[in-house]
Amino acid sequence: MSSTVLGRYVPYQSFIHRMDSRAKLFAMICLMVTVFLKQVNWAMTFLVGGLFLVFIMMLLLLSHTKITTFLKSLRTLWFMAIFLLIIYILIPRTSDWIAFSIGTFNVYWDSILDAAKILVRLMSMIALMLVFSASTKPLEMSDAFEWYMSPLKYIGFPSHELAMILSIALRFIPTILEDVHRIMNAQASRGVDFKHGGVKAKVRSVISLIVPLFVSAFMRSEELADAMECRGYDPKGKRTKYRIAHFSWRDLVGILVAAAWLGLVIASSVTHFDLFAVFGLEVR
Amino acid sequence: MALIEINNLNFAYDEERPTLKNISLSIEAGKYVALIGHNGSGKSTLAKIIAGLFKKVEGDIKIFDLPLQKENLVKIRSQLGIVFQNPDNQFVASSVKEDIAFGLENRAIPHDEMDPIINEVAEEVGMEKFLDAAPENLSGGQKQRVAIAGTLAMKPRLLLLDEATSMLDPRGKKEILNLIRKMRKDNPELTIVSITHDVEEAALADEVIVLNDGEIVLHGTPEEVFAHRDILAQVRLDAPFFDSLVVALKAEGVAVPDDIKDIKALEDYLCR
């Protein structure tokens, strides 16, 4: 499914593509944490947030994601931005930094900046997600998932089974999509109208798609289970792995960069560091 | 030595209507056996029983001299490969080489030994150029060849083809039939049991077993079986084109010698 927010894999051999998915996930989580750390004042918040956005944009370019993909996924944010702005303006505040007044109602700069801060955070998160999904094959994601979940095996958590389910689900997305098209064509040729009509007609036409789709999916799963069983699959048994990810210098570099940035941001947050004060500037 | 030994097998999905009735057969090692029959004759069920996919089976079944029971299943399956009808529903992984590796992973083959095996079997089935291809970019015939490669990687003694060609287009079918011929030549010890309703495919086999309504009606070499045109007609199967042609020619008074076994030889004979 072409979800614009999650993005899709872009086949390329960039630095980020060649990173191990586990290291990449770790670095991504480090970077995500920095997005949510509080800085001492507005100027610092936007300085750190802005620098980070620039950094992520560079990553996006590096992973060969098209900027238009990013802009497209931002489209849905407009509604959110206006909604946030209204909410933040309506929240009562005790501040003397008034932007403007409508009658007796004061609109504070803090409200506007709060909304802007959330927007920058969201944009950073979306861009990060895009970088990750564009540079990581779905299967590598499920491998990373399995690896991080594997310690839970000892308390009985079925991490291998879940990863197997995930990878089979990913493998069958194109197959099921093909089914969807076939069933839609078959139903359309029998007079089902998928494009027009009111809500009731639409629901009816979707049901005519969903029911055969489920039947076919269940039949597929049963046959697949038989085939896997015949090929000696035993989730509880001893297995080896064909796909082995290797930790390389790239992963080290990636983790170090992310960890260094995380360290810097945490330090500046904890020590209430104000870069502008260092230069003698008075900022809010 | 008989690789598969079945005595008095009875099986029913539904108590009222038995699917297989009193089946007894034995299949020798190294043979290529075709099991043919019309839809609903129970031929696919028989394949699934041999693969140990059903629990409540009445009768005496021995595979590789091991009784088909729960405790022997792992051992039997490790020497048996099965290829099903639908090419999509047996492709587990997201690329050709990973799918071939799936069986090896299950048998805990060390990682370093996998690649040589994968390359070898991919070459055997002619898929060595597609090792990284995703299943959605392969044709049905190619997917079936990958499925066969996946079973060959396990070095099976018995290969079960459960209507492996029935969902393929004529080209895919031809690819698989050529592959079967090649496998027979490269590995004469491999026993192949092919379940099919394609009589042309059955004509290539060493032995043909005809099933109808859960019973064996004919069992013999293709020549013997396809000579029984009356019985074949009863069970709604045609003789292969070649056999029908020979019978028709004989009826017209053309004396076709018995040593002519294929269409090319017949053509040469007639044109002489």
Coordinates of C-alpha atoms in Angstrom, one line a residue:
Chain A
M1 CA 0.0 0.0 0.0
S2 CA 1.4 3.4 -0.9
S3 CA 1.1 5.2 2.4
T4 CA 2.7 8.6 1.9
V5 CA 3.5 9.1 5.6
L6 CA 5.4 5.8 6.0
G7 CA 7.0 6.1 2.6
R8 CA 8.3 3.2 0.6
Y9 CA 11.7 1.6 0.0
V10 CA 13.9 3.4 -2.6
P11 CA 16.4 0.9 -4.0
Y12 CA 19.8 2.5 -3.9
Q13 CA 23.2 1.8 -2.4
S14 CA 23.7 4.8 -0.3
F15 CA 25.6 5.0 3.0
I16 CA 22.3 4.8 4.9
H17 CA 21.0 1.9 2.8
R18 CA 24.1 -0.1 3.6
M19 CA 23.8 0.4 7.3
D20 CA 22.7 -2.6 9.3
S21 CA 19.0 -2.2 10.1
R22 CA 19.6 -2.7 13.8
A23 CA 22.2 0.0 14.0
K24 CA 20.0 2.2 11.9
L25 CA 17.0 1.7 14.1
F26 CA 19.1 2.5 17.2
A27 CA 20.4 5.7 15.6
M28 CA 16.9 6.7 14.6
I29 CA 15.6 6.2 18.1
C30 CA 18.5 8.3 19.5
L31 CA 17.6 11.1 17.0
M32 CA 13.9 10.9 17.8
V33 CA 14.6 11.4 21.5
T34 CA 16.4 14.6 20.7
V35 CA 13.4 16.0 19.0
F36 CA 11.4 15.9 22.3
L37 CA 14.0 17.3 24.6
K38 CA 13.2 20.7 26.1
Q39 CA 15.6 23.6 25.7
V40 CA 16.1 26.5 27.9
N41 CA 14.3 29.2 25.8
W42 CA 12.5 29.6 22.5
A43 CA 15.6 30.7 20.6
M44 CA 17.5 27.6 21.6
T45 CA 14.5 25.4 20.9
F46 CA 14.2 26.6 17.4
L47 CA 18.0 26.7 16.9
V48 CA 18.3 23.0 17.8
G49 CA 15.1 22.1 16.0
G50 CA 16.2 24.0 12.9
L51 CA 19.6 22.5 12.9
F52 CA 18.1 19.1 13.3
L53 CA 15.7 19.6 10.4
V54 CA 18.6 20.7 8.1
F55 CA 20.5 17.6 9.2
I56 CA 17.5 15.3 8.4
M57 CA 17.1 17.0 5.0
M58 CA 20.7 16.1 4.3
L59 CA 19.9 12.5 5.3
L60 CA 16.9 12.5 3.0
L61 CA 19.1 13.7 0.1
L62 CA 21.7 11.1 1.1
S63 CA 19.0 8.3 1.1
H64 CA 17.8 9.5 -2.3
T65 CA 14.3 10.2 -1.2
K66 CA 12.7 12.7 -3.4
I67 CA 12.0 16.0 -1.7
T68 CA 8.5 15.9 -3.3
T69 CA 7.8 12.7 -1.4
F70 CA 8.6 14.7 1.8
L71 CA 6.5 17.7 0.8
K72 CA 3.6 15.3 -0.1
S73 CA 3.6 13.7 3.3
L74 CA 3.6 17.2 4.8
R75 CA 0.4 18.1 3.0
T76 CA -1.7 16.5 5.7
L77 CA 0.0 18.6 8.3
W78 CA -1.7 21.8 7.3
F79 CA -4.9 20.9 8.9
M80 CA -3.0 19.9 12.0
A81 CA -1.1 23.2 12.1
I82 CA -4.2 25.3 12.1
F83 CA -5.9 23.0 14.6
L84 CA -2.9 23.2 16.9
L85 CA -2.7 27.0 16.6
I86 CA -6.4 27.4 17.6
I87 CA -6.0 25.1 20.5
Y88 CA -2.9 26.8 21.8
I89 CA -4.4 30.2 21.4
L90 CA -7.5 29.2 23.4
I91 CA -5.4 27.8 26.3
P92 CA -5.3 30.5 28.9
R93 CA -1.7 31.7 29.8
T94 CA 0.0 34.1 32.2
S95 CA 2.6 35.7 30.0
D96 CA 3.4 39.3 29.2
W97 CA 4.5 38.6 25.7
I98 CA 1.5 39.6 23.8
A99 CA 1.4 39.2 20.0
F100 CA -1.8 41.1 19.4
S101 CA -5.2 41.4 21.0
I102 CA -8.7 40.8 19.7
G103 CA -10.9 43.0 21.9
T104 CA -10.1 41.9 25.4
F105 CA -8.7 38.5 24.3
N106 CA -4.9 38.4 24.2
V107 CA -3.0 36.2 21.8
Y108 CA 0.4 35.4 23.2
W109 CA 3.5 34.7 21.2
D110 CA 4.0 31.6 23.4
S111 CA 0.9 30.0 22.0
I112 CA 2.1 30.6 18.4
L113 CA 5.6 29.4 19.1
D114 CA 4.2 26.3 21.0
A115 CA 2.2 25.4 17.9
A116 CA 5.3 26.1 15.7
K117 CA 7.4 23.9 18.0
I118 CA 5.0 21.0 17.7
L119 CA 5.0 21.4 13.9
V120 CA 8.8 21.3 13.7
R121 CA 8.8 18.2 15.9
L122 CA 6.2 16.5 13.6
M123 CA 8.1 17.5 10.5
S124 CA 11.3 16.1 12.0
M125 CA 9.6 12.8 12.9
I126 CA 8.1 12.4 9.5
A127 CA 11.4 13.2 7.8
L128 CA 13.1 10.6 10.0
M129 CA 10.5 8.0 9.3
L130 CA 10.9 8.7 5.6
V131 CA 14.7 8.3 5.8
F132 CA 14.3 5.0 7.6
S133 CA 11.6 3.5 5.4
A134 CA 13.3 4.7 2.2
S135 CA 16.6 3.1 3.1
T136 CA 15.5 -0.1 4.8
K137 CA 13.8 -3.0 3.2
P138 CA 10.7 -4.2 5.0
L139 CA 12.3 -7.5 5.6
E140 CA 15.3 -5.8 7.2
M141 CA 12.9 -4.0 9.5
S142 CA 11.4 -7.3 10.6
D143 CA 14.9 -8.6 11.2
A144 CA 15.8 -5.7 13.3
F145 CA 12.5 -6.2 15.2
E146 CA 13.3 -9.8 15.8
W147 CA 16.8 -9.0 17.0
Y148 CA 15.6 -6.4 19.5
M149 CA 12.9 -8.7 20.7
S150 CA 15.0 -11.7 21.0
P151 CA 16.0 -11.2 24.7
L152 CA 12.2 -11.5 25.5
K153 CA 12.4 -15.0 24.2
Y154 CA 13.5 -16.1 27.7
I155 CA 10.3 -15.0 29.3
G156 CA 8.3 -16.8 26.6
F157 CA 7.7 -14.0 24.1
P158 CA 7.4 -15.4 20.6
S159 CA 9.8 -13.0 18.9
H160 CA 10.8 -15.4 16.1
E161 CA 7.2 -16.3 15.3
L162 CA 6.2 -12.6 15.3
A163 CA 9.0 -11.8 13.0
M164 CA 8.1 -14.7 10.7
I165 CA 4.5 -13.5 10.6
L166 CA 5.6 -10.0 9.8
S167 CA 7.9 -11.1 7.0
I168 CA 5.2 -13.3 5.5
A169 CA 2.7 -10.5 5.7
L170 CA 5.2 -8.3 3.9
R171 CA 5.9 -10.9 1.3
F172 CA 2.1 -11.3 0.6
I173 CA 1.3 -7.6 0.2
P174 CA 1.8 -7.6 -3.6
T175 CA 0.0 -11.0 -3.9
I176 CA -3.0 -9.8 -2.0
L177 CA -3.0 -6.5 -3.9
E178 CA -3.2 -8.5 -7.1
D179 CA -6.1 -10.4 -5.6
V180 CA -7.8 -7.1 -4.8
H181 CA -7.5 -5.9 -8.4
R182 CA -8.7 -9.3 -9.8
I183 CA -11.7 -9.4 -7.5
M184 CA -12.6 -5.7 -8.2
N185 CA -12.5 -6.4 -11.9
A186 CA -14.5 -9.5 -11.5
Q187 CA -17.1 -7.7 -9.4
A188 CA -17.2 -4.7 -11.7
S189 CA -17.8 -7.0 -14.6
R190 CA -20.8 -8.3 -12.6
G191 CA -22.2 -4.8 -12.2
V192 CA -20.7 -3.7 -8.9
D193 CA -19.9 0.0 -9.0
F194 CA -16.9 0.9 -6.9
K195 CA -16.7 4.5 -7.9
H196 CA -20.1 6.1 -7.7
G197 CA -23.1 6.0 -5.3
G198 CA -23.8 7.0 -1.7
V199 CA -22.3 5.7 1.5
K200 CA -24.6 2.8 1.6
A201 CA -23.8 1.7 -2.0
K202 CA -20.1 2.1 -1.3
V203 CA -20.3 -0.1 1.8
R204 CA -22.1 -2.7 -0.2
S205 CA -19.6 -2.6 -3.0
V206 CA -16.7 -2.9 -0.5
I207 CA -18.3 -5.9 1.2
S208 CA -18.4 -7.6 -2.3
L209 CA -14.7 -7.0 -2.3
I210 CA -13.8 -7.9 1.3
V211 CA -15.6 -11.2 1.5
P212 CA -13.9 -13.0 -1.5
L213 CA -10.7 -11.4 -0.5
F214 CA -10.8 -13.0 3.0
V215 CA -11.8 -16.3 1.6
S216 CA -8.9 -16.3 -0.8
A217 CA -6.5 -15.1 1.9
F218 CA -7.6 -17.9 4.2
M219 CA -7.1 -20.4 1.5
R220 CA -3.7 -19.1 0.7
S221 CA -2.7 -19.2 4.3
E222 CA -3.8 -22.8 4.7
E223 CA -1.8 -23.9 1.6
L224 CA 1.2 -21.9 2.8
A225 CA 1.1 -23.5 6.2
D226 CA 1.0 -26.9 4.5
A227 CA 3.9 -26.0 2.3
M228 CA 6.0 -24.6 5.2
E229 CA 5.2 -27.7 7.3
C230 CA 6.3 -30.0 4.5
R231 CA 9.5 -28.0 4.1
G232 CA 10.3 -28.8 7.7
Y233 CA 9.5 -25.5 9.4
D234 CA 9.3 -25.8 13.1
P235 CA 9.3 -22.5 14.9
K236 CA 10.4 -24.1 18.2
G237 CA 13.1 -26.2 16.5
K238 CA 16.7 -25.3 16.0
R239 CA 17.1 -23.2 12.9
T240 CA 19.9 -21.3 11.2
K241 CA 19.5 -18.0 9.4
Y242 CA 20.4 -17.4 5.8
R243 CA 20.2 -13.6 6.0
I244 CA 22.9 -12.4 8.3
A245 CA 23.5 -8.7 8.8
H246 CA 27.1 -7.7 9.4
F247 CA 28.1 -4.8 11.6
S248 CA 30.4 -2.5 9.7
W249 CA 32.2 0.8 10.1
R250 CA 29.1 2.5 8.7
D251 CA 27.1 1.3 11.6
L252 CA 29.6 2.6 14.0
V253 CA 29.7 6.0 12.3
G254 CA 26.0 6.2 12.2
I255 CA 25.5 5.2 15.9
L256 CA 28.3 7.6 16.9
V257 CA 26.9 10.6 15.1
A258 CA 23.4 9.9 16.4
A259 CA 24.7 9.3 20.0
A260 CA 26.9 12.4 19.8
W261 CA 24.0 14.6 18.8
L262 CA 21.8 13.0 21.5
G263 CA 24.6 13.7 24.0
L264 CA 24.9 17.3 23.0
V265 CA 21.2 18.0 23.1
I266 CA 20.8 16.3 26.5
A267 CA 23.7 18.3 27.8
S268 CA 22.4 21.6 26.6
S269 CA 18.9 20.7 28.0
V270 CA 20.2 19.6 31.4
T271 CA 22.6 22.5 31.9
H272 CA 20.1 25.1 30.5
F273 CA 22.8 26.1 28.0
D274 CA 22.0 29.3 26.1
L275 CA 24.2 29.9 23.1
F276 CA 22.8 33.4 22.6
A277 CA 23.8 34.4 26.2
V278 CA 27.4 33.4 25.4
F279 CA 27.4 36.0 22.8
G280 CA 25.7 38.5 25.1
L281 CA 22.4 38.4 23.3
E282 CA 19.2 38.8 25.3
V283 CA 16.6 36.3 23.9
R284 CA 13.3 34.9 25.1
Chain B
M1 CA 13.0 -51.7 -2.7
A2 CA 9.7 -50.1 -2.5
L3 CA 10.0 -46.5 -1.5
I4 CA 6.3 -46.0 -0.9
E5 CA 4.2 -49.0 0.3
I6 CA 0.5 -48.4 0.9
N7 CA -1.9 -51.2 2.0
N8 CA -5.6 -50.8 2.3
L9 CA -5.7 -47.1 2.8
N10 CA -9.0 -45.6 3.5
F11 CA -9.6 -41.9 4.1
A12 CA -12.7 -39.6 4.3
Y13 CA -13.0 -35.9 4.9
D14 CA -16.7 -36.6 5.5
E15 CA -17.8 -40.0 7.0
E16 CA -20.6 -40.4 4.4
R17 CA -18.4 -40.0 1.4
P18 CA -15.0 -41.7 1.5
T19 CA -12.4 -39.9 -0.6
L20 CA -10.0 -42.8 -0.9
K21 CA -11.2 -46.4 -0.8
N22 CA -9.0 -49.4 -0.1
I23 CA -5.9 -48.1 -1.9
S24 CA -3.0 -50.4 -2.1
L25 CA 0.1 -49.5 -4.2
S26 CA 3.8 -49.7 -4.0
I27 CA 6.2 -47.4 -5.8
E28 CA 9.8 -48.5 -6.5
A29 CA 12.8 -46.2 -5.9
G30 CA 14.0 -44.3 -8.9
K31 CA 10.7 -44.5 -10.8
Y32 CA 8.8 -41.6 -12.2
V33 CA 5.2 -42.3 -11.4
A34 CA 2.2 -40.3 -12.7
L35 CA -1.0 -40.4 -10.7
I36 CA -3.8 -39.3 -12.9
G37 CA -7.5 -38.8 -12.4
H38 CA -10.3 -36.4 -12.9
N39 CA -11.2 -33.7 -10.4
G40 CA -12.4 -35.2 -7.2
S41 CA -10.8 -38.5 -7.8
G42 CA -8.7 -38.2 -4.6
K43 CA -5.4 -37.8 -6.2
S44 CA -4.3 -34.7 -4.4
T45 CA -5.6 -36.1 -1.1
L46 CA -3.3 -39.1 -1.6
A47 CA -0.3 -36.7 -2.1
K48 CA -1.2 -34.9 1.1
I49 CA -1.5 -38.2 3.0
I50 CA 2.0 -39.3 1.8
A51 CA 3.3 -35.9 3.0
G52 CA 1.8 -36.6 6.4
L53 CA -0.6 -33.7 6.4
F54 CA -3.6 -35.6 7.6
K55 CA -3.9 -37.2 11.0
K56 CA -6.8 -39.6 10.8
V57 CA -5.8 -42.0 8.1
E58 CA -6.8 -45.7 8.1
G59 CA -4.5 -48.2 6.7
D60 CA -0.9 -49.2 6.5
I61 CA 1.5 -46.7 5.0
K62 CA 5.3 -47.1 4.9
I63 CA 7.5 -44.5 3.3
F64 CA 11.3 -45.1 3.1
D65 CA 10.4 -48.3 5.1
L66 CA 9.2 -46.1 8.0
P67 CA 5.5 -46.4 9.1
L68 CA 3.9 -43.0 8.5
Q69 CA 3.4 -42.0 12.1
K70 CA 3.9 -38.8 14.1
E71 CA 7.3 -39.9 15.5
N72 CA 8.6 -40.6 12.0
L73 CA 7.3 -37.5 10.3
V74 CA 10.3 -35.3 10.7
K75 CA 12.5 -38.1 9.4
I76 CA 10.2 -38.8 6.4
R77 CA 9.8 -35.2 5.5
S78 CA 13.5 -34.6 5.6
Q79 CA 13.8 -36.9 2.6
L80 CA 10.7 -35.9 0.8
G81 CA 10.0 -32.7 -1.2
I82 CA 6.6 -31.6 -2.3
V83 CA 5.6 -29.0 -4.8
F84 CA 2.0 -27.8 -4.6
Q85 CA -0.3 -26.5 -7.3
N86 CA -0.4 -22.7 -6.6
P87 CA 3.0 -21.1 -7.2
D88 CA 2.2 -18.2 -5.0
N89 CA 1.1 -20.1 -1.9
Q90 CA 4.4 -21.9 -1.4
F91 CA 6.8 -19.0 -1.9
V92 CA 7.7 -18.2 1.7
A93 CA 10.5 -15.6 1.4
S94 CA 10.8 -12.3 -0.5
S95 CA 13.5 -13.4 -2.9
V96 CA 14.5 -16.5 -4.8
K97 CA 17.6 -17.3 -2.9
E98 CA 15.9 -16.8 0.4
D99 CA 13.1 -19.0 -0.5
I100 CA 15.5 -21.8 -1.5
A101 CA 17.3 -21.2 1.8
F102 CA 14.1 -21.6 3.8
G103 CA 14.3 -25.4 3.9
L104 CA 18.0 -25.3 4.7
E105 CA 17.3 -22.9 7.6
N106 CA 14.7 -25.3 8.9
R107 CA 17.3 -28.1 8.9
A108 CA 19.8 -25.9 10.6
I109 CA 22.4 -26.1 7.8
P110 CA 25.3 -23.9 8.7
H111 CA 25.2 -20.5 7.0
D112 CA 28.4 -20.9 5.0
E113 CA 27.2 -24.1 3.4
M114 CA 23.9 -22.5 2.1
D115 CA 25.2 -20.4 -0.7
P116 CA 26.9 -23.3 -2.6
I117 CA 23.8 -25.4 -2.3
I118 CA 21.6 -22.6 -3.4
N119 CA 23.7 -21.8 -6.5
E120 CA 23.8 -25.5 -7.4
V121 CA 20.1 -26.1 -7.3
A122 CA 19.3 -22.8 -8.9
E123 CA 21.5 -23.8 -11.8
E124 CA 19.8 -27.2 -11.9
V125 CA 16.4 -25.6 -12.4
G126 CA 17.7 -22.8 -14.6
M127 CA 17.0 -19.9 -12.2
E128 CA 20.6 -18.9 -11.5
K129 CA 20.1 -15.5 -13.1
F130 CA 17.1 -14.7 -10.9
L131 CA 18.5 -15.3 -7.4
D132 CA 17.6 -11.8 -6.1
A133 CA 14.3 -11.6 -7.9
A134 CA 11.1 -11.0 -5.9
P135 CA 8.2 -13.5 -6.4
E136 CA 5.9 -10.8 -7.8
N137 CA 8.4 -10.3 -10.7
L138 CA 8.5 -14.0 -11.6
S139 CA 6.2 -16.0 -13.9
G140 CA 4.2 -19.0 -12.6
G141 CA 6.6 -21.4 -14.2
Q142 CA 9.6 -19.7 -12.7
K143 CA 8.0 -19.8 -9.3
Q144 CA 7.4 -23.5 -9.6
R145 CA 11.0 -24.0 -10.7
V146 CA 12.1 -22.2 -7.5
A147 CA 9.8 -24.4 -5.5
I148 CA 11.4 -27.4 -7.1
A149 CA 14.8 -26.0 -6.4
G150 CA 13.8 -25.5 -2.8
T151 CA 13.0 -29.2 -2.5
L152 CA 16.1 -30.3 -4.4
A153 CA 18.2 -28.3 -1.9
M154 CA 17.2 -30.8 0.7
K155 CA 18.5 -33.7 -1.4
P156 CA 15.2 -35.6 -1.3
R157 CA 14.8 -39.2 -2.2
L158 CA 11.2 -38.6 -3.2
L159 CA 9.8 -35.6 -5.0
L160 CA 6.0 -35.2 -4.9
L161 CA 4.5 -32.9 -7.5
D162 CA 0.9 -32.1 -6.6
E163 CA -0.6 -30.7 -9.8
A164 CA 2.5 -28.6 -10.1
T165 CA 1.8 -27.7 -13.7
S166 CA -2.0 -27.3 -13.5
M167 CA -2.0 -23.5 -12.9
L168 CA 0.7 -22.7 -15.4
D169 CA 0.4 -21.4 -19.0
P170 CA 1.6 -23.8 -21.8
R171 CA 5.1 -22.3 -21.6
G172 CA 5.4 -22.7 -17.9
K173 CA 4.1 -26.3 -18.2
K174 CA 6.7 -27.0 -20.9
E175 CA 9.5 -25.6 -18.7
I176 CA 8.5 -27.9 -15.8
L177 CA 8.2 -30.9 -18.0
N178 CA 11.7 -30.2 -19.5
L179 CA 13.0 -29.8 -15.9
I180 CA 11.5 -33.2 -14.9
R181 CA 13.3 -34.8 -17.9
K182 CA 16.5 -33.1 -16.9
M183 CA 16.2 -34.2 -13.3
R184 CA 15.6 -37.7 -14.3
K185 CA 18.8 -37.7 -16.3
D186 CA 20.9 -35.9 -13.7
N187 CA 19.7 -37.8 -10.8
P188 CA 18.3 -41.3 -11.7
E189 CA 17.9 -42.3 -8.0
L190 CA 15.3 -39.6 -7.4
T191 CA 11.8 -41.0 -7.3
I192 CA 9.2 -38.6 -8.7
V193 CA 5.5 -39.0 -8.0
S194 CA 3.6 -36.5 -10.1
I195 CA -0.1 -36.0 -9.5
T196 CA -1.7 -34.5 -12.6
H197 CA -4.7 -34.5 -14.8
D198 CA -2.6 -33.9 -17.8
V199 CA -2.3 -37.1 -19.7
E200 CA 0.5 -35.8 -22.0
E201 CA 2.6 -35.4 -18.8
A202 CA 1.6 -38.8 -17.6
A203 CA 2.8 -40.3 -20.9
L204 CA 6.4 -39.3 -19.9
A205 CA 6.3 -41.4 -16.8
D206 CA 7.6 -44.9 -16.1
E207 CA 4.3 -45.9 -14.5
V208 CA 0.9 -44.5 -14.6
I209 CA -1.7 -45.0 -11.9
V210 CA -5.3 -44.0 -12.7
L211 CA -7.6 -43.0 -9.9
N212 CA -11.3 -42.6 -10.1
D213 CA -13.7 -41.9 -7.2
G214 CA -11.0 -42.9 -4.7
E215 CA -10.1 -46.2 -6.3
I216 CA -7.3 -47.3 -8.4
V217 CA -8.7 -48.4 -11.8
L218 CA -5.5 -48.9 -13.8
H219 CA -1.9 -49.3 -12.9
G220 CA 0.9 -50.0 -15.4
T221 CA 3.3 -48.5 -17.9
P222 CA 1.9 -45.7 -20.0
E223 CA 1.5 -48.0 -23.0
E224 CA -0.5 -50.5 -21.0
V225 CA -2.6 -47.9 -19.4
F226 CA -3.4 -45.8 -22.4
A227 CA -4.3 -49.0 -24.4
H228 CA -7.4 -49.2 -22.2
R229 CA -9.3 -46.6 -24.0
D230 CA -12.7 -47.8 -22.8
I231 CA -11.8 -47.6 -19.2
L232 CA -10.1 -44.2 -19.7
A233 CA -13.3 -42.9 -21.4
Q234 CA -15.3 -44.2 -18.4
V235 CA -13.3 -42.2 -16.0
R236 CA -13.4 -39.1 -18.3
L237 CA -9.8 -39.1 -19.3
D238 CA -8.5 -38.9 -22.8
A239 CA -5.5 -40.9 -24.0
P240 CA -2.6 -38.7 -24.9
F241 CA -2.6 -37.4 -28.4
F242 CA 0.1 -39.8 -29.6
D243 CA -1.6 -42.9 -28.4
S244 CA -5.0 -41.7 -29.8
L245 CA -3.3 -41.1 -33.1
V246 CA -1.7 -44.6 -33.2
V247 CA -5.0 -46.2 -32.4
A248 CA -6.8 -44.2 -35.1
L249 CA -4.1 -45.0 -37.7
K250 CA -4.4 -48.7 -36.8
A251 CA -8.1 -48.5 -37.3
E252 CA -7.5 -47.0 -40.7
G253 CA -5.4 -50.0 -41.6
V254 CA -1.9 -48.4 -41.2
A255 CA 0.4 -50.9 -39.5
V256 CA 2.3 -48.9 -37.0
P257 CA 5.2 -50.9 -35.5
D258 CA 5.3 -51.2 -31.7
D259 CA 8.8 -49.8 -31.3
I260 CA 7.6 -46.3 -32.4
K261 CA 7.3 -44.5 -29.1
D262 CA 7.0 -40.8 -29.9
I263 CA 5.5 -38.4 -32.4
K264 CA 8.8 -37.7 -34.2
A265 CA 9.5 -41.3 -34.9
L266 CA 6.0 -41.8 -36.1
E267 CA 6.3 -38.8 -38.4
D268 CA 9.6 -40.3 -39.9
Y269 CA 7.9 -43.6 -40.3
L270 CA 4.9 -42.3 -42.1
C271 CA 6.9 -40.0 -44.4
R272 CA 9.2 -42.8 -45.4

